[in-house]
Protein backbone atom coordinates (compact mmCIF):
# COMPACT_ATOMS: atom_id res chain seq x y z
CA ASP A 1 -70.96 -16.70 51.51
CA SER A 2 -68.85 -19.90 51.84
CA GLY A 3 -71.59 -21.92 53.40
CA LEU A 4 -69.24 -22.89 56.24
CA PRO A 5 -70.18 -22.84 59.92
CA ALA A 6 -68.57 -20.08 62.03
CA ARG A 7 -66.80 -22.75 64.16
CA VAL A 8 -65.77 -26.33 63.44
CA ARG A 9 -64.33 -29.34 65.26
CA VAL A 10 -60.98 -30.29 63.84
CA THR A 11 -59.08 -33.61 64.40
CA ILE A 12 -55.35 -33.06 64.17
CA GLU A 13 -53.61 -35.40 61.70
CA VAL A 14 -50.28 -33.68 61.25
CA PRO A 15 -49.08 -31.63 64.27
CA ARG A 16 -46.96 -28.57 63.51
CA GLY A 17 -43.44 -29.64 62.51
CA GLY A 18 -44.70 -33.02 61.22
CA PHE A 19 -43.86 -34.47 57.69
CA VAL A 20 -46.36 -37.30 57.28
CA LYS A 21 -49.97 -36.92 56.30
CA ARG A 22 -52.05 -40.08 56.78
CA ARG A 23 -55.30 -41.22 55.18
CA ALA A 24 -58.33 -42.08 57.18
CA ASP A 25 -57.31 -45.81 57.03
CA GLY A 26 -53.95 -45.02 58.67
CA GLY A 27 -51.91 -45.43 55.43
CA VAL A 28 -49.43 -42.77 54.33
CA ASP A 29 -51.13 -40.20 52.10
CA TYR A 30 -48.16 -37.88 51.58
CA VAL A 31 -44.66 -37.18 52.93
CA SER A 32 -43.78 -33.48 52.81
CA PRO A 33 -40.33 -32.36 51.84
CA VAL A 34 -40.49 -29.70 54.50
CA PRO A 35 -42.14 -29.72 57.93
CA CYS A 36 -45.72 -28.52 58.16
CA PRO A 37 -45.63 -24.94 59.65
CA PHE A 38 -49.06 -25.30 61.30
CA ASP A 39 -51.31 -28.02 62.73
CA TYR A 40 -53.08 -29.80 59.89
CA GLY A 41 -56.16 -32.07 60.11
CA CYS A 42 -59.73 -32.51 59.02
CA VAL A 43 -63.31 -31.64 59.89
CA PRO A 44 -64.91 -35.08 60.10
CA SER A 45 -68.42 -33.61 59.99
CA LEU A 46 -67.85 -31.90 56.62
CA ILE A 47 -66.98 -33.55 53.28
CA GLY A 48 -64.57 -31.85 50.96
CA GLY A 49 -64.74 -31.72 47.14
CA ASP A 50 -62.55 -34.86 46.98
CA GLY A 51 -65.02 -36.91 48.97
CA ASP A 52 -62.81 -36.98 52.08
CA PRO A 53 -63.42 -35.04 55.35
CA LEU A 54 -62.69 -31.42 54.73
CA ASP A 55 -58.98 -30.51 55.28
CA ALA A 56 -58.23 -27.92 57.99
CA ILE A 57 -55.30 -25.71 58.95
CA VAL A 58 -55.26 -24.78 62.66
CA LEU A 59 -53.18 -21.83 63.81
CA GLY A 60 -52.22 -21.29 67.45
CA PRO A 61 -50.40 -23.47 69.91
CA ARG A 62 -49.11 -26.85 68.69
CA ARG A 63 -51.51 -29.69 69.13
CA VAL A 64 -50.83 -33.48 69.28
CA PHE A 65 -51.86 -36.10 66.75
CA GLY A 66 -55.51 -37.18 67.24
CA GLU A 67 -56.43 -34.14 69.35
CA THR A 68 -59.83 -32.58 68.57
CA VAL A 69 -60.21 -28.81 68.90
CA GLU A 70 -63.09 -26.42 68.21
CA VAL A 71 -62.02 -23.29 66.38
CA ALA A 72 -63.33 -20.40 64.38
CA VAL A 73 -63.18 -20.63 60.53
CA ARG A 74 -61.29 -17.59 59.16
CA ALA A 75 -60.54 -18.36 55.54
CA VAL A 76 -60.39 -21.01 52.84
CA VAL A 77 -57.24 -22.02 50.87
CA ARG A 78 -58.60 -22.98 47.42
CA PHE A 79 -56.71 -25.97 46.06
CA LEU A 80 -56.99 -28.38 43.19
CA ASP A 81 -55.46 -31.86 43.68
CA ALA A 82 -55.40 -34.36 40.78
CA GLY A 83 -58.21 -32.37 39.13
CA GLU A 84 -60.46 -32.52 42.22
CA THR A 85 -61.39 -29.66 44.55
CA ASP A 86 -59.39 -30.08 47.72
CA ASP A 87 -59.96 -26.86 49.65
CA LYS A 88 -58.56 -26.32 53.18
CA VAL A 89 -60.29 -24.29 55.81
CA VAL A 90 -58.07 -21.96 57.88
CA CYS A 91 -59.06 -22.05 61.53
CA SER A 92 -57.94 -19.92 64.46
CA ASP A 93 -59.45 -18.29 67.52
CA GLU A 94 -57.42 -15.14 66.69
CA PRO A 95 -57.50 -13.11 63.51
CA VAL A 96 -55.17 -14.44 60.78
CA SER A 97 -52.12 -12.18 60.44
CA SER A 98 -50.66 -11.31 57.06
CA THR A 99 -47.56 -13.28 58.06
CA ASP A 100 -49.66 -16.42 58.71
CA ARG A 101 -51.49 -15.94 55.45
CA THR A 102 -48.17 -15.60 53.53
CA ARG A 103 -46.68 -18.77 55.29
CA ILE A 104 -49.82 -20.77 54.40
CA LEU A 105 -49.89 -19.73 50.80
CA LEU A 106 -46.07 -20.32 50.44
CA PHE A 107 -46.42 -23.80 52.00
CA PHE A 108 -49.31 -24.81 49.75
CA GLY A 109 -47.53 -23.43 46.64
CA MET A 110 -44.59 -25.65 47.47
CA TYR A 111 -46.91 -28.53 48.39
CA ALA A 112 -48.64 -28.25 45.01
CA GLN A 113 -45.30 -28.38 43.18
CA ALA A 114 -44.09 -31.38 45.10
CA LYS A 115 -47.40 -33.28 44.58
CA ARG A 116 -47.30 -32.47 40.84
CA TRP A 117 -43.73 -33.87 40.73
CA THR A 118 -44.76 -36.98 42.68
CA ARG A 119 -47.81 -37.56 40.49
CA ARG A 120 -45.79 -37.28 37.30
CA LEU A 121 -43.22 -39.82 38.57
CA ARG A 122 -46.09 -42.21 39.31
CA GLY A 123 -47.57 -41.65 35.82
CA LYS A 124 -50.72 -40.16 37.24
CA THR A 125 -52.68 -37.33 35.61
CA GLY A 126 -54.88 -34.50 36.80
CA GLU A 127 -54.02 -30.86 37.52
CA THR A 128 -52.67 -29.97 41.03
CA ARG A 129 -52.28 -26.35 41.98
CA LEU A 130 -52.92 -23.66 44.53
CA LEU A 131 -55.90 -21.58 43.47
CA GLY A 132 -55.85 -18.87 46.12
CA TRP A 133 -57.18 -17.49 49.38
CA GLU A 134 -60.80 -16.58 50.34
CA TRP A 135 -61.61 -14.80 53.56
CA VAL A 136 -64.66 -16.05 55.41
CA GLY A 137 -67.26 -13.96 57.25
CA ALA A 138 -65.94 -11.33 59.66
CA ALA A 139 -62.33 -12.36 59.01
CA LEU A 140 -62.40 -10.19 55.86
CA LEU A 141 -63.50 -7.19 57.91
CA TYR A 142 -60.67 -7.78 60.52
CA PHE A 143 -58.15 -7.99 57.63
CA LEU A 144 -59.39 -4.81 55.95
CA VAL A 145 -59.35 -2.92 59.26
CA ALA A 146 -55.85 -4.08 59.90
CA VAL A 147 -54.69 -3.03 56.45
CA LEU A 148 -56.33 0.40 56.91
CA ALA A 149 -54.60 0.85 60.27
CA VAL A 150 -51.25 0.09 58.72
CA VAL A 151 -51.87 2.52 55.82
CA LEU A 152 -52.85 5.36 58.18
CA SER A 153 -49.84 4.68 60.44
CA VAL A 154 -47.48 4.76 57.58
CA ALA A 155 -49.08 7.96 56.12
CA ALA A 156 -48.80 9.64 59.47
CA PHE A 157 -45.17 8.60 59.83
CA LEU A 158 -44.20 9.77 56.34
CA GLU A 159 -46.07 13.11 56.78
CA ASP A 160 -44.29 13.73 60.04
CA ARG A 161 -40.87 12.84 58.63
CA LEU A 162 -41.20 14.32 55.20
CA LEU A 163 -43.36 17.45 55.75
CA GLY A 164 -42.09 18.43 59.18
CA PRO A 165 -43.65 20.15 62.20
CA GLN A 166 -44.59 23.35 60.38
CA PHE A 167 -47.50 21.39 58.69
CA LEU A 168 -48.57 19.97 62.04
CA ALA A 169 -49.26 23.46 63.37
CA GLN A 170 -51.39 24.28 60.28
CA GLY A 171 -53.43 21.12 60.52
CA ARG A 172 -52.73 20.16 56.92
CA LEU A 173 -51.95 16.50 57.35
CA ALA A 174 -54.01 14.01 55.38
CA SER A 175 -54.08 11.56 58.35
CA GLN A 176 -55.54 14.28 60.57
CA ARG A 177 -58.24 15.05 58.03
CA ILE A 178 -59.21 11.37 57.79
CA LEU A 179 -59.37 10.78 61.52
């Protein structure tokens, strides 16, 4: 159990397509080399491992800077920034697709590399890296059901194409035995 609430209120700090992440005092925290592929903000009511409000990724329609939205927590991107825990909650009112998950992990992999490079140029120390993905609550169940549905669909397709109609008549298909 992650200890996170099922829903959180997120304040948008970087609308999808933005490059600049600001600190709570309004100063520039980070300028991304690529546009952010999702809305990014924080959960002011929860404190992250770095002592700042917990970072949040919000999937769905593009929001505007400063907007506050209430959304379901689906997963956590585990992240280490300058040696401190800096996790990001993944929020969406819809289940997170495998495409969204891949996009998020690719972005934060690139983000970690860019932050490491920037820190080295400034002579700062501390490890910065993407640690991984953790599903939260029912989101894991949704993901596993989606994976199972894809596996069964592929199995049925392959059996139909590779084994032919003669096996259908005999009821010998693995997908028919499972279902």
